[in-house]
Amino acid sequence: MKTHIVLASASARRRDLMRQAGFDFRISPANIDESPHPGETPSDLVLRLALGKARAVAGEAACSAQDDRRVVVVGADTVVVSSSGDVFGKPTGRDDFLTMFRALAGGCHRVLTGVAVVAGERSRTALAEAHVTLRDVPEAEMSAYWATGEPRDKAGGYGLQGLGAIFVRAIEGSPSAVVGLPLDELERLLTELGVETWRFRGARRQRRRNGAGSKLES
């Protein structure tokens, strides 16, 4: 049975990480309520949302399946936790971004990413945590960064893989987890569910040699 991987996210960063890891996949963003539950810890939140996204898309795939392919869905969610315990997702606007960045600049914060893999009735989840230290950032520089548009769709309001890297002094932990998808944990979860990950990589290399692009990515 052929295995198809689906990424339950519209995130360009997660898409790029999946490609970096050599996967052929298609994209099907999940539409779920991402509001935190009362008393929910940041770790529980990202794990619940990652699994919820993957299950929602897996359910849609099961309803529309017209062949015997095996669909494996990957979901992920990321939050930033300041040194004082504030939990930051994506900024809702400029003022929200400035509030976040003032709390994060000049100190160390945690980045938590939950990743989930769903294959039929089986699922696996994992939590990745990294510690990021940002340099002091003047208000004028924060405003200039917001004006670039980069912070708008990123947890904590900055992107390690983009201009936001100029603010980062140190990272302890997985850089891919900070970007939004811990590749080491994803590999482990896929392997536990019986996905032969290196077959995807071999097939992709063969297509490149033949001059053909992926038919699954969208």
Coordinates of C-alpha atoms in Angstrom, one line a residue:
M1 CA 0.0 0.0 0.0
K2 CA 1.4 3.4 -1.0
T3 CA 1.8 5.9 1.9
H4 CA 0.9 9.6 1.3
I5 CA 2.0 12.2 3.9
V6 CA -0.2 15.2 4.6
L7 CA 0.9 18.3 6.5
A8 CA -2.0 19.8 8.4
S9 CA -0.7 23.3 8.3
A10 CA -0.5 26.3 6.0
S11 CA 2.8 27.4 7.6
A12 CA 5.5 28.1 5.1
R13 CA 8.1 27.4 7.7
R14 CA 6.8 23.9 8.4
R15 CA 6.4 23.3 4.7
D16 CA 10.1 24.3 4.1
L17 CA 11.2 22.0 7.0
M18 CA 9.3 19.1 5.5
R19 CA 11.0 19.6 2.2
Q20 CA 14.4 20.0 4.0
A21 CA 13.8 16.6 5.5
G22 CA 13.3 15.2 2.0
F23 CA 9.5 14.4 2.2
D24 CA 7.0 14.4 -0.6
F25 CA 3.7 15.6 0.9
R26 CA 0.6 17.6 0.3
I27 CA -0.8 20.4 2.4
S28 CA -4.2 20.4 3.9
P29 CA -4.5 23.1 6.7
A30 CA -6.6 22.2 9.7
N31 CA -9.5 24.4 10.8
I32 CA -9.9 23.9 14.6
D33 CA -10.5 26.1 17.6
E34 CA -7.1 26.9 19.0
S35 CA -8.2 28.6 22.2
P36 CA -6.5 27.4 25.4
H37 CA -8.5 25.5 28.0
P38 CA -8.8 26.9 31.5
G39 CA -5.8 25.9 33.6
E40 CA -4.1 24.2 30.6
T41 CA -0.3 24.2 30.7
P42 CA 1.6 25.4 27.6
S43 CA 2.9 21.9 27.1
D44 CA -0.6 20.4 27.2
L45 CA -1.9 23.1 24.9
V46 CA 0.6 22.5 22.0
L47 CA 0.2 18.7 22.3
R48 CA -3.6 18.9 22.2
L49 CA -3.6 21.3 19.3
A50 CA -1.0 19.4 17.3
L51 CA -3.0 16.2 17.7
G52 CA -6.3 18.0 17.1
K53 CA -5.1 19.4 13.8
A54 CA -3.8 16.0 12.6
R55 CA -6.9 14.2 13.6
A56 CA -9.2 16.8 11.9
V57 CA -7.3 16.4 8.6
A58 CA -7.1 12.7 8.9
G59 CA -10.9 12.5 9.3
E60 CA -11.3 14.6 6.2
A61 CA -8.9 12.4 4.2
A62 CA -10.7 9.2 5.3
C63 CA -14.1 10.6 4.1
S64 CA -12.7 11.6 0.7
A65 CA -10.4 8.5 0.1
Q66 CA -11.1 6.9 -3.2
D67 CA -8.2 4.4 -3.3
D68 CA -6.3 2.1 -1.0
R69 CA -3.5 4.6 -0.2
R70 CA -2.4 5.0 3.4
V71 CA -2.7 8.6 4.6
V72 CA -0.4 9.8 7.3
V73 CA -1.1 13.3 8.7
V74 CA 1.4 15.5 10.5
G75 CA 0.2 18.3 12.8
A76 CA 2.2 20.8 14.9
D77 CA 1.7 23.7 17.2
T78 CA 4.1 26.2 18.8
V79 CA 4.0 28.7 21.6
V80 CA 6.6 30.9 23.3
V81 CA 6.8 31.2 27.1
S82 CA 8.5 34.2 28.5
S83 CA 10.7 34.1 31.6
S84 CA 7.8 35.4 33.7
G85 CA 5.5 32.7 32.4
D86 CA 3.5 34.6 29.8
V87 CA 2.4 32.4 26.9
F88 CA 2.6 34.0 23.4
G89 CA 1.2 32.7 20.2
K90 CA 0.9 34.8 17.0
P91 CA 0.5 38.5 17.6
T92 CA -2.9 39.9 16.9
G93 CA -1.5 43.3 15.9
R94 CA 1.3 45.8 16.3
D95 CA 0.6 46.6 19.9
D96 CA 0.3 42.9 20.8
F97 CA 3.6 42.3 19.0
L98 CA 5.4 45.1 20.9
T99 CA 4.1 43.7 24.2
M100 CA 5.5 40.3 23.3
F101 CA 8.8 41.5 22.1
R102 CA 9.4 43.8 25.1
A103 CA 8.9 40.8 27.3
L104 CA 11.3 38.6 25.3
A105 CA 14.1 41.0 24.3
G106 CA 17.2 40.9 26.5
G107 CA 16.4 37.6 28.1
C108 CA 15.9 33.9 27.7
H109 CA 12.5 32.3 26.9
R110 CA 11.2 28.8 26.1
V111 CA 9.8 27.7 22.8
L112 CA 7.5 24.7 23.0
T113 CA 6.4 22.8 19.9
G114 CA 4.0 19.8 19.9
V115 CA 4.1 17.5 17.0
A116 CA 1.6 14.7 16.2
V117 CA 1.4 12.0 13.6
V118 CA -1.9 10.2 12.8
A119 CA -2.2 7.1 10.7
G120 CA -5.7 5.7 10.7
E121 CA -6.6 4.8 14.3
R122 CA -3.1 5.1 15.5
S123 CA -1.4 8.3 16.6
R124 CA 1.8 9.4 18.3
T125 CA 2.8 12.8 19.9
A126 CA 6.0 14.4 21.1
L127 CA 7.0 17.6 22.7
A128 CA 10.1 19.6 21.9
E129 CA 11.5 22.4 24.0
A130 CA 14.2 24.9 23.2
H131 CA 15.6 27.9 25.1
V132 CA 16.2 31.0 23.1
T133 CA 18.1 34.1 24.3
L134 CA 17.5 37.4 22.5
R135 CA 19.7 40.5 22.7
D136 CA 18.4 43.8 23.8
V137 CA 16.2 45.4 21.1
P138 CA 15.5 49.1 21.0
E139 CA 11.9 50.2 20.4
A140 CA 12.7 51.7 17.0
E141 CA 14.2 48.4 15.9
M142 CA 11.1 46.5 17.1
S143 CA 8.9 48.9 15.1
A144 CA 11.1 48.5 12.0
Y145 CA 10.9 44.7 12.3
W146 CA 7.1 44.8 12.6
A147 CA 6.9 46.9 9.5
T148 CA 8.6 44.2 7.5
G149 CA 5.5 42.0 8.0
E150 CA 7.6 39.0 9.2
P151 CA 6.3 38.8 12.8
R152 CA 2.6 38.6 11.9
D153 CA 2.2 34.8 11.7
K154 CA 4.9 33.7 14.1
A155 CA 4.6 32.5 17.7
G156 CA 6.3 35.1 19.9
G157 CA 6.4 37.6 17.0
Y158 CA 9.8 36.6 15.5
G159 CA 11.1 34.1 12.9
L160 CA 14.4 32.4 13.5
Q161 CA 14.6 31.4 9.9
G162 CA 14.2 35.0 8.7
L163 CA 15.1 38.5 9.8
G164 CA 14.4 37.5 13.4
A165 CA 17.7 35.7 13.4
I166 CA 19.5 39.0 13.9
F167 CA 18.0 39.2 17.4
V168 CA 19.0 35.7 18.6
R169 CA 22.1 35.4 20.7
A170 CA 21.8 31.7 21.7
I171 CA 19.7 28.6 21.2
E172 CA 19.7 25.6 23.5
G173 CA 17.8 22.7 21.9
S174 CA 16.4 21.9 18.5
P175 CA 16.5 24.8 16.0
S176 CA 13.8 23.2 13.9
A177 CA 11.5 23.1 17.0
V178 CA 12.0 26.8 17.3
V179 CA 11.0 27.3 13.7
G180 CA 7.9 25.1 14.2
L181 CA 8.5 21.5 13.5
P182 CA 11.1 19.3 15.4
L183 CA 12.4 17.1 12.6
D184 CA 14.2 14.7 15.0
E185 CA 10.9 14.0 16.8
L186 CA 8.9 13.8 13.6
E187 CA 11.3 11.2 12.2
R188 CA 10.9 9.1 15.4
L189 CA 7.1 9.3 15.4
L190 CA 6.8 8.4 11.7
T191 CA 9.2 5.4 12.2
E192 CA 7.1 4.2 15.2
L193 CA 4.0 4.2 13.0
G194 CA 5.8 2.1 10.4
V195 CA 6.5 4.8 7.8
E196 CA 9.6 4.0 5.8
T197 CA 10.9 7.6 5.7
W198 CA 14.0 6.8 3.6
R199 CA 11.8 5.5 0.8
F200 CA 10.3 9.0 0.4
R201 CA 13.8 10.5 0.2
G202 CA 15.0 8.0 -2.3
A203 CA 11.9 8.6 -4.5
R204 CA 12.4 12.3 -4.4
R205 CA 16.0 12.1 -5.4
Q206 CA 15.0 9.8 -8.3
R207 CA 12.5 12.3 -9.6
R208 CA 15.0 15.1 -9.4
R209 CA 17.4 13.1 -11.5
N210 CA 14.6 12.5 -14.0
G211 CA 13.7 16.2 -14.0
A212 CA 10.2 15.8 -12.5
G213 CA 8.8 17.7 -9.6
S214 CA 6.7 16.4 -6.8
K215 CA 3.1 15.8 -7.6
L216 CA 2.0 15.7 -4.0
E217 CA 3.0 19.1 -2.7
S218 CA 0.6 22.0 -3.2

